[in-house]
GROMACS .gro file of C-alpha atoms in nm:
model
  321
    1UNK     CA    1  -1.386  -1.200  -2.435
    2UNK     CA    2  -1.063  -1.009  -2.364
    3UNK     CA    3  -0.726  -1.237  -2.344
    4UNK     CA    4  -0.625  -1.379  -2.039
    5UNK     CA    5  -0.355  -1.134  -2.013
    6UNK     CA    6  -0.550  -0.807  -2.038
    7UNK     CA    7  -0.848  -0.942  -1.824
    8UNK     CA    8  -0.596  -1.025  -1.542
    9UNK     CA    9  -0.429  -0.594  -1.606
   10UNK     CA   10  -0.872  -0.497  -1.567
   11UNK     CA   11  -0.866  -0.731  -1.261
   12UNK     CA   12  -0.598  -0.556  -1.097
   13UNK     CA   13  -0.707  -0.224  -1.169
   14UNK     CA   14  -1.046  -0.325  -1.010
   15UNK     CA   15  -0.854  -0.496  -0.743
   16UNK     CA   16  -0.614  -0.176  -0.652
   17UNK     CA   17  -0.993  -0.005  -0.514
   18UNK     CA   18  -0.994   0.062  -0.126
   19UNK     CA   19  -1.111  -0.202   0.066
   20UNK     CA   20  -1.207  -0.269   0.458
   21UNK     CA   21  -1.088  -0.640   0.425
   22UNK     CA   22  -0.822  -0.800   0.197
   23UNK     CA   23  -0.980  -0.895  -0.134
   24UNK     CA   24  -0.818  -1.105  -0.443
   25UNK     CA   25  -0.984  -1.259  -0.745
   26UNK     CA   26  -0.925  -1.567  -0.957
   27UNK     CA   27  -0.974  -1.583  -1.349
   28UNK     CA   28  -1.119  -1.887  -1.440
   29UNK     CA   29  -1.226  -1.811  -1.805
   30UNK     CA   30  -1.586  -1.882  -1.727
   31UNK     CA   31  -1.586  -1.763  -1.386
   32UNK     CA   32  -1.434  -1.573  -1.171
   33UNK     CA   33  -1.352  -1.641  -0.789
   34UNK     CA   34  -1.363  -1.377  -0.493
   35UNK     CA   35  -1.202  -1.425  -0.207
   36UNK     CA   36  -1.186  -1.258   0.161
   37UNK     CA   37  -0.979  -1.222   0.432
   38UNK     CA   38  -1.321  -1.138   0.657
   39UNK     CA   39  -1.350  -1.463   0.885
   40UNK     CA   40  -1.691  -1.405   0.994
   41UNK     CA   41  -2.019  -1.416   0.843
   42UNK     CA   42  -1.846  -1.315   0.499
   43UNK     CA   43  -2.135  -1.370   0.326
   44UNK     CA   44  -2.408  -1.170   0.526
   45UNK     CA   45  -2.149  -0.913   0.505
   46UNK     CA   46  -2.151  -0.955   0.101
   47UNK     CA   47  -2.546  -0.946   0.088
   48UNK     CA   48  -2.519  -0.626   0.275
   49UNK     CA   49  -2.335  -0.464   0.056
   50UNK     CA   50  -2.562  -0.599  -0.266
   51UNK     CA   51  -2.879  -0.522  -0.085
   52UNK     CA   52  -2.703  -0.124  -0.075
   53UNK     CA   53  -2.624  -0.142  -0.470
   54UNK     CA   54  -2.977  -0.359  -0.551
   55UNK     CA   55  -3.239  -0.256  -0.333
   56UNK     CA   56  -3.523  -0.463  -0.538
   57UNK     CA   57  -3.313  -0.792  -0.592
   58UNK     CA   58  -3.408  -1.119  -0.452
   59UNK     CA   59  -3.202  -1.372  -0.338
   60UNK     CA   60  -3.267  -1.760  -0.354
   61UNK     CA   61  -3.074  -1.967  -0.084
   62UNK     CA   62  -3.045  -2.351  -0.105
   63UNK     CA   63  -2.792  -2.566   0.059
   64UNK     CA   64  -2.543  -2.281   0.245
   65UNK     CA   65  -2.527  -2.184  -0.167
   66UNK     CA   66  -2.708  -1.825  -0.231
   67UNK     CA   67  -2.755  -1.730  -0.565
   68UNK     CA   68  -2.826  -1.357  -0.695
   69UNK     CA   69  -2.897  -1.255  -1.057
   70UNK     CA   70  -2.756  -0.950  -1.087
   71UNK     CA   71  -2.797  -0.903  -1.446
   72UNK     CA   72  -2.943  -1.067  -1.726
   73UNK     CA   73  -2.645  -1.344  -1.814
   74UNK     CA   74  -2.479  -1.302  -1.495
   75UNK     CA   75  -2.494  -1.534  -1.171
   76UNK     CA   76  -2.364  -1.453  -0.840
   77UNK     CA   77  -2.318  -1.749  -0.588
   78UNK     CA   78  -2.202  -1.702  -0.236
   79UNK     CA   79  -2.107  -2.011  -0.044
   80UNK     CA   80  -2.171  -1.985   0.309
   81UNK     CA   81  -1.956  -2.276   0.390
   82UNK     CA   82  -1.637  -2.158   0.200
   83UNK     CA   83  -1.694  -1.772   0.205
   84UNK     CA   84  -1.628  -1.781  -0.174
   85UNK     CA   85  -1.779  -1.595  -0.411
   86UNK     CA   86  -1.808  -1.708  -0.786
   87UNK     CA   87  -1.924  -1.468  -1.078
   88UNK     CA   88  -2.065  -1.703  -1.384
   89UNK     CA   89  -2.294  -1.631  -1.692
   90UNK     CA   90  -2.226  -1.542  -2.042
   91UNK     CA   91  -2.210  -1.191  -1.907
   92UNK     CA   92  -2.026  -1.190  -1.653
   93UNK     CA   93  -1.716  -1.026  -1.761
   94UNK     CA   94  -1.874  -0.742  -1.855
   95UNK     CA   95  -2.099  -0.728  -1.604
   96UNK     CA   96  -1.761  -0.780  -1.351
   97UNK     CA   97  -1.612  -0.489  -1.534
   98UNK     CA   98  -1.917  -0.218  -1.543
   99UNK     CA   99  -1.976  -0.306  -1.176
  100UNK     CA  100  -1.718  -0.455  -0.977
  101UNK     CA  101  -1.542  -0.094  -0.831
  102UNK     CA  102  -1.888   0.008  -0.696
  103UNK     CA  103  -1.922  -0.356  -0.517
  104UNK     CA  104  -1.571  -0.262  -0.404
  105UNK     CA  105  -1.657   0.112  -0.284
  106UNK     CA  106  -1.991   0.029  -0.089
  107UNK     CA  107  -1.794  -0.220   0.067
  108UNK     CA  108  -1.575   0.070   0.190
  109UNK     CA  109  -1.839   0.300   0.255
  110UNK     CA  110  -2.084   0.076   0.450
  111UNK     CA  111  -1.785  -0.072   0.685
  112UNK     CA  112  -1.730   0.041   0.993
  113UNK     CA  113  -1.388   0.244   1.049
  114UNK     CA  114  -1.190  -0.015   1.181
  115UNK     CA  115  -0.870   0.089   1.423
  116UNK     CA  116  -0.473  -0.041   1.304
  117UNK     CA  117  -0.498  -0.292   1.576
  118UNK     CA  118  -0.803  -0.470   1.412
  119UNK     CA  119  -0.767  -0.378   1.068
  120UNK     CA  120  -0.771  -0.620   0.785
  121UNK     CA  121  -0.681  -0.403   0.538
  122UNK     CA  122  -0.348  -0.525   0.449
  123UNK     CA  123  -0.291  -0.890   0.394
  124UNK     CA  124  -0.241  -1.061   0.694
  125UNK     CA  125  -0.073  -1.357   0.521
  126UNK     CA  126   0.194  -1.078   0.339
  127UNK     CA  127   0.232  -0.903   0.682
  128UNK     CA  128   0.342  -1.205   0.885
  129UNK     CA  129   0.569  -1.287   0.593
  130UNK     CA  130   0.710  -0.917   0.603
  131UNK     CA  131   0.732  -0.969   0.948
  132UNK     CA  132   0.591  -0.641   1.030
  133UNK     CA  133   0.354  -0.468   1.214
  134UNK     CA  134   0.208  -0.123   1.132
  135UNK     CA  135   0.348   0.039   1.471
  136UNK     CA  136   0.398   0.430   1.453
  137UNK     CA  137   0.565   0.426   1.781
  138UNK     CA  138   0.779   0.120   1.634
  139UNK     CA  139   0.881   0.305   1.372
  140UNK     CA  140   1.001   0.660   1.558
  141UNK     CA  141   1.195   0.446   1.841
  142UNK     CA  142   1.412   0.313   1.481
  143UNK     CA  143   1.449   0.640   1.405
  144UNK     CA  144   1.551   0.757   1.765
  145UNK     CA  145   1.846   0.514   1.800
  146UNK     CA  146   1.964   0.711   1.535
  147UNK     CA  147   2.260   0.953   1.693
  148UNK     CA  148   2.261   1.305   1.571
  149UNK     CA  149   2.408   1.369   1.260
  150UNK     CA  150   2.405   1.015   1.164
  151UNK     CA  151   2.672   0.707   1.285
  152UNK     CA  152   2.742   0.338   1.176
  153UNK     CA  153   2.506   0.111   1.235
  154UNK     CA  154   2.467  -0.249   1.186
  155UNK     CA  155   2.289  -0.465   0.911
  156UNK     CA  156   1.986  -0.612   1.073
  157UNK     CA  157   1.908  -0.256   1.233
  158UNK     CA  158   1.898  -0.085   0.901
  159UNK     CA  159   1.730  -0.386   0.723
  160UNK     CA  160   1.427  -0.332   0.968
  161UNK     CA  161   1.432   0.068   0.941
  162UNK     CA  162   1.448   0.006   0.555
  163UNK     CA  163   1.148  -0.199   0.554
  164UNK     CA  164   0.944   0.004   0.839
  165UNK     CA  165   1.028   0.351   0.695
  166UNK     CA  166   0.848   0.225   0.356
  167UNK     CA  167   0.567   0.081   0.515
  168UNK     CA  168   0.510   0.383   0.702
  169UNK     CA  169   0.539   0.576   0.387
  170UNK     CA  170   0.319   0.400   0.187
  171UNK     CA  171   0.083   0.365   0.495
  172UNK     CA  172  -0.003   0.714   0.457
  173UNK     CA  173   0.041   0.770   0.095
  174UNK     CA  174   0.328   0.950   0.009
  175UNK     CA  175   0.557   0.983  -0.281
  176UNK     CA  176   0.836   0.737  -0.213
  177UNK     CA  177   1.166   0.678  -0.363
  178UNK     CA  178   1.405   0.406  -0.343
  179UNK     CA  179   1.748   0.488  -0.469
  180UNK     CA  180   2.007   0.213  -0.478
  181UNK     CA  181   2.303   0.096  -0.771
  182UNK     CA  182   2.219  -0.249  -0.590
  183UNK     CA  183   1.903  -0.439  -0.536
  184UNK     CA  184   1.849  -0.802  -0.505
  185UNK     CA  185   1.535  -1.027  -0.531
  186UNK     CA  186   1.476  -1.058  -0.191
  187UNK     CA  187   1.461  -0.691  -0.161
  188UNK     CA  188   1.248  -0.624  -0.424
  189UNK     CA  189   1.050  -0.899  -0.320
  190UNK     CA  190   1.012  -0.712  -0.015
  191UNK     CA  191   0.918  -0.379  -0.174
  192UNK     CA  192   0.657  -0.534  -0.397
  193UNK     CA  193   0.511  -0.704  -0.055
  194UNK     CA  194   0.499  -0.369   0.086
  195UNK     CA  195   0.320  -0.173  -0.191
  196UNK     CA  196   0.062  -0.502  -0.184
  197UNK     CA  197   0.004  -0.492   0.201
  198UNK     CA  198  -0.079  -0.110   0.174
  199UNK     CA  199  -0.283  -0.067  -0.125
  200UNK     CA  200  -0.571   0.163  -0.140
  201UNK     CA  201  -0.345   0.472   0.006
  202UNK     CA  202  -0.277   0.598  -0.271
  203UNK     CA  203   0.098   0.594  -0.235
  204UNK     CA  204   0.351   0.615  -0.517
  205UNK     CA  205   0.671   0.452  -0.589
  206UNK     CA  206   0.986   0.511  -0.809
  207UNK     CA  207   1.275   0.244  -0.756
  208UNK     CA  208   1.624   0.425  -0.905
  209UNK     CA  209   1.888   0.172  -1.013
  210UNK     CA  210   2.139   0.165  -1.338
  211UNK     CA  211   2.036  -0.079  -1.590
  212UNK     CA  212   2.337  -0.250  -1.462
  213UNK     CA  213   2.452  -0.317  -1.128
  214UNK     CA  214   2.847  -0.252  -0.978
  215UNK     CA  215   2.925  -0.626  -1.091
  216UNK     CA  216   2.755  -0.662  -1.404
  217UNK     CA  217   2.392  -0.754  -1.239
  218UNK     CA  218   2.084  -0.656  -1.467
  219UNK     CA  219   1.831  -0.519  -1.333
  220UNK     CA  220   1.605  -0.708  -1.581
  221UNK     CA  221   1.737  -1.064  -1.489
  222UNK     CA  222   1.638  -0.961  -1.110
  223UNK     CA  223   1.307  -0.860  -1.210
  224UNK     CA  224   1.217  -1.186  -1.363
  225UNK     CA  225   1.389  -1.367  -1.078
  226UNK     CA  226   1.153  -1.159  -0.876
  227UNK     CA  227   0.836  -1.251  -1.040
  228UNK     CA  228   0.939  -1.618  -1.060
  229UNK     CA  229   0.968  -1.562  -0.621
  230UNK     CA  230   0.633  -1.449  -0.637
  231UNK     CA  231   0.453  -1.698  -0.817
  232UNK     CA  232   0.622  -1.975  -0.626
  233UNK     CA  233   0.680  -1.850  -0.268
  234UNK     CA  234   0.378  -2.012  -0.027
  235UNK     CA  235   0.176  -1.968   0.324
  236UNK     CA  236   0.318  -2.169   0.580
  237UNK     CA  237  -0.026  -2.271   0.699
  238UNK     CA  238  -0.237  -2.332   0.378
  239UNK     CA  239   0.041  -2.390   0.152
  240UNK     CA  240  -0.144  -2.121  -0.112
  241UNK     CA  241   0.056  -1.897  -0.326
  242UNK     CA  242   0.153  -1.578  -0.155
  243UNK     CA  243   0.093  -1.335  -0.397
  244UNK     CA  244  -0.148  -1.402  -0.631
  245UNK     CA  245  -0.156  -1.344  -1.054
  246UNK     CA  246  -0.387  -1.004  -0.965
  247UNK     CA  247  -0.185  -0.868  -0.693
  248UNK     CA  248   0.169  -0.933  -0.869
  249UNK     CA  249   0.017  -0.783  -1.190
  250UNK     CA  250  -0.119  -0.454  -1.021
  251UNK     CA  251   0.259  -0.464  -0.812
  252UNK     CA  252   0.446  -0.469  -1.106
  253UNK     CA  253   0.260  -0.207  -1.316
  254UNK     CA  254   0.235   0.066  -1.007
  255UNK     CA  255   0.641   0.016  -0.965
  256UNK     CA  256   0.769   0.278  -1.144
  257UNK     CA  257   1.146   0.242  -1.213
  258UNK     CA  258   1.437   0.487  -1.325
  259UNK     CA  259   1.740   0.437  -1.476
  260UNK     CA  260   2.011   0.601  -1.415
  261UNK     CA  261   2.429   0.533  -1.302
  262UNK     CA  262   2.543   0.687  -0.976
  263UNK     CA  263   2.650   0.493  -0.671
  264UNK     CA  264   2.460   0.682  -0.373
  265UNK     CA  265   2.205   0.503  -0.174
  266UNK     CA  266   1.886   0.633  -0.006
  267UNK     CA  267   1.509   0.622   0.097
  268UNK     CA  268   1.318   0.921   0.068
  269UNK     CA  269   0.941   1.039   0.073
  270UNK     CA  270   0.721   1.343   0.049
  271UNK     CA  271   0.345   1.444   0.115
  272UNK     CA  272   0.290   1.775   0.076
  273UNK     CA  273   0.541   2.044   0.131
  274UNK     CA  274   0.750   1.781   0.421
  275UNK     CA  275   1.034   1.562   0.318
  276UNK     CA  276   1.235   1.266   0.480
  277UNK     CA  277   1.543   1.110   0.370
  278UNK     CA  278   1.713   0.833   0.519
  279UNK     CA  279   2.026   0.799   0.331
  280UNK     CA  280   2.295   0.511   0.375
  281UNK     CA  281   2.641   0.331   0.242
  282UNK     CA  282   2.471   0.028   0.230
  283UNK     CA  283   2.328  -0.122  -0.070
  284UNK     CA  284   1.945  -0.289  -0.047
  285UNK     CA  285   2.124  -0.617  -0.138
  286UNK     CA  286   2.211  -0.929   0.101
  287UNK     CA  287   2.580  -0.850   0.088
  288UNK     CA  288   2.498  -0.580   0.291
  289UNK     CA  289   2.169  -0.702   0.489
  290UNK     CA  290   2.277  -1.059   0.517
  291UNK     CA  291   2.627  -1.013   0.648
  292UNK     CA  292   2.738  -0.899   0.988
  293UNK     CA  293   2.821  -0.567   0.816
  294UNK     CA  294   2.825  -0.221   0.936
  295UNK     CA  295   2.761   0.085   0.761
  296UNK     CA  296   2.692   0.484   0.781
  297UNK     CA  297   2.331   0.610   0.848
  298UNK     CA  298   2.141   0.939   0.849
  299UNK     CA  299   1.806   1.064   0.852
  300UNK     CA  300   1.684   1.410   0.818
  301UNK     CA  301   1.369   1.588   0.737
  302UNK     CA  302   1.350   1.865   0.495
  303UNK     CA  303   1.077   2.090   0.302
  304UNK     CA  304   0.991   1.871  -0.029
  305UNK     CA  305   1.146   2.159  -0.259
  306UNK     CA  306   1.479   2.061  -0.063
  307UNK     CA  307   1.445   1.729  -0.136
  308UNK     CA  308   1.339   1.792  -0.507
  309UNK     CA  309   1.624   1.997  -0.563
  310UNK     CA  310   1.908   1.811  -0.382
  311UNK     CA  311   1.825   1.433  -0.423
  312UNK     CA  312   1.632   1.380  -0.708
  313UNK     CA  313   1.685   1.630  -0.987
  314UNK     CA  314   2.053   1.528  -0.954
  315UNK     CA  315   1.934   1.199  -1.051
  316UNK     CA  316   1.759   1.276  -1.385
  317UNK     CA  317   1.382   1.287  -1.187
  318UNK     CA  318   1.104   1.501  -1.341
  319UNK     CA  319   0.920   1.727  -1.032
  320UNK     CA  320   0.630   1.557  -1.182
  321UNK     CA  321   0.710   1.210  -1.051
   0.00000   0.00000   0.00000
């Protein structure tokens, strides 16, 4: 058996695979736990997907608990009165390993396409925390307010154009940068949240900051002050932990991050051969988003060798990125 460490970095990987509903999983050494965001009959909805992958299993049901033996060495047990799902056996690690993405990816294929009003793809626990709603129109009216050219704007306006222009980036998986000397926990927090609630797209993500901040700040320091935020911060209504161990591992190894000294800030994506930049004199930190403070804004689009050429090359970033 693996350590707990590197069965937690397999779990994540497994965990990263396109879903129709929110899925997380809990390592329990001998077992491990499944959870859903699906409300109703969750598991009907799991046998369907088994019966797709195992045609000529049988299932034994006794007291709301159904059990399916998957494998030799490997139990499955569905409880229809929590909606859990628990993986046991002396092989059920490997079994979880070898087989776990295709449970994930029939799951995918055999739902029906659900619309962004009634999707459950995201986390709906992250997204009320995020306070955000996947809203193209949302999104454009930000950008509209905008004046020509660019103008000064105040905190809490670019604080929600910040967060919505990522979302919407990630939403539809494009190559994302976030380019700051600045960023505090909160921020990051926020950024990890993000990447989290839109998983499956495919998205990428390079944060570029110095080693050291303007006053002396690591980087480092706020990273772990980051990941102690996300093992501690809690639902309002079940009191559970946010983020889990699986979804902060798989956050934290798809954040790629570049160092390099320069004091420009600025948001900036590209899918295919179309660019946006959204550049600003405000930092991603609370003295600027928690303040009454005002500050310059602009946001153009441009064709991706632009943007290559202008924004990030400066920077020390590889076209390969």
């Amino acid at each position: 058996m693996p350590s707990k460490k590197d069965r937690q970095r397999v779990l994540a990987e497994i965990w990263a695979t396109p879903t129709p509903v929110d899925i997380d999983f809990f390592d329990k050494g001998d077992e491990i736990v499944v959870t859903t965001a699906k409300r109703d009959n969750v598991v009907g909805w799991w046998l369907d997907i088994f019966t797709a992958l195992y045609p000529n299993q049988t299932y034994r049901e006794k007291n709301e608990l159904v059990k399916i033996k998957s494998a030799p060495g490997v139990t499955i047990k569905l409880s229809r009165k929590t909606g859990l799902m628990k993986i046991s056996g002396k092989n059920h690690w490997g079994w979880m390993v070898a087989n776990f993405t295709d449970v994930l990816e029939t799951a995918n294929n055999e739902s029906e396409e659900l619309d962004d009003a009634a999707s459950l793809m995201s986390d709906n626990s992250v997204t009320r925390y995020l306070q955000l709603d996947k809203n193209v129109e949302m999104v454009q009216d930000l950008l509209d307010m905008i004046p020509e050219g660019g103008g000064i704007m105040q905190n809490d306006f670019i604080m929600k154009l910040w967060k919505s222009l990522i979302d919407d980036w990630f939403g539809c998986g494009a190559v994302v940068y976030i380019v700051t000397p600045r960023i505090d926990e909160e921020r990051l927090f926020q950024i990890f949240l993000l990447m989290i609630r839109n998983k499956g797209t495919a998205f990428s993500v390079t944060l570029v900051i110095p080693e050291k901040g303007p006053g002396g700040e690591k980087f480092k320091k706020t990273l772990e002050t980051t990941s102690r935020m996300m093992k501690k911060t809690r639902t309002p209504r079940a009191n559970k932990r946010l983020v889990s161990d699986v979804k902060m591992q798989w956050a934290l190894e798809n954040l790629r991050v570049h160092h390099e000294n320069f004091s420009t800030n600025f948001v900036a994506a590209y899918k295919d051969d179309e660019a946006e930049v959204l550049t600003t004199t405000a930092h991603f930190h609370k003295s600027h988003f928690h303040s009454n403070q005002k500050d310059n804004v602009c946001y153009n689009k441009l064709p991706t060798e632009d943007l290559k050429r202008n924004y990030l090359l400066p920077l020390g970033l590889s076209l390969n990125y």
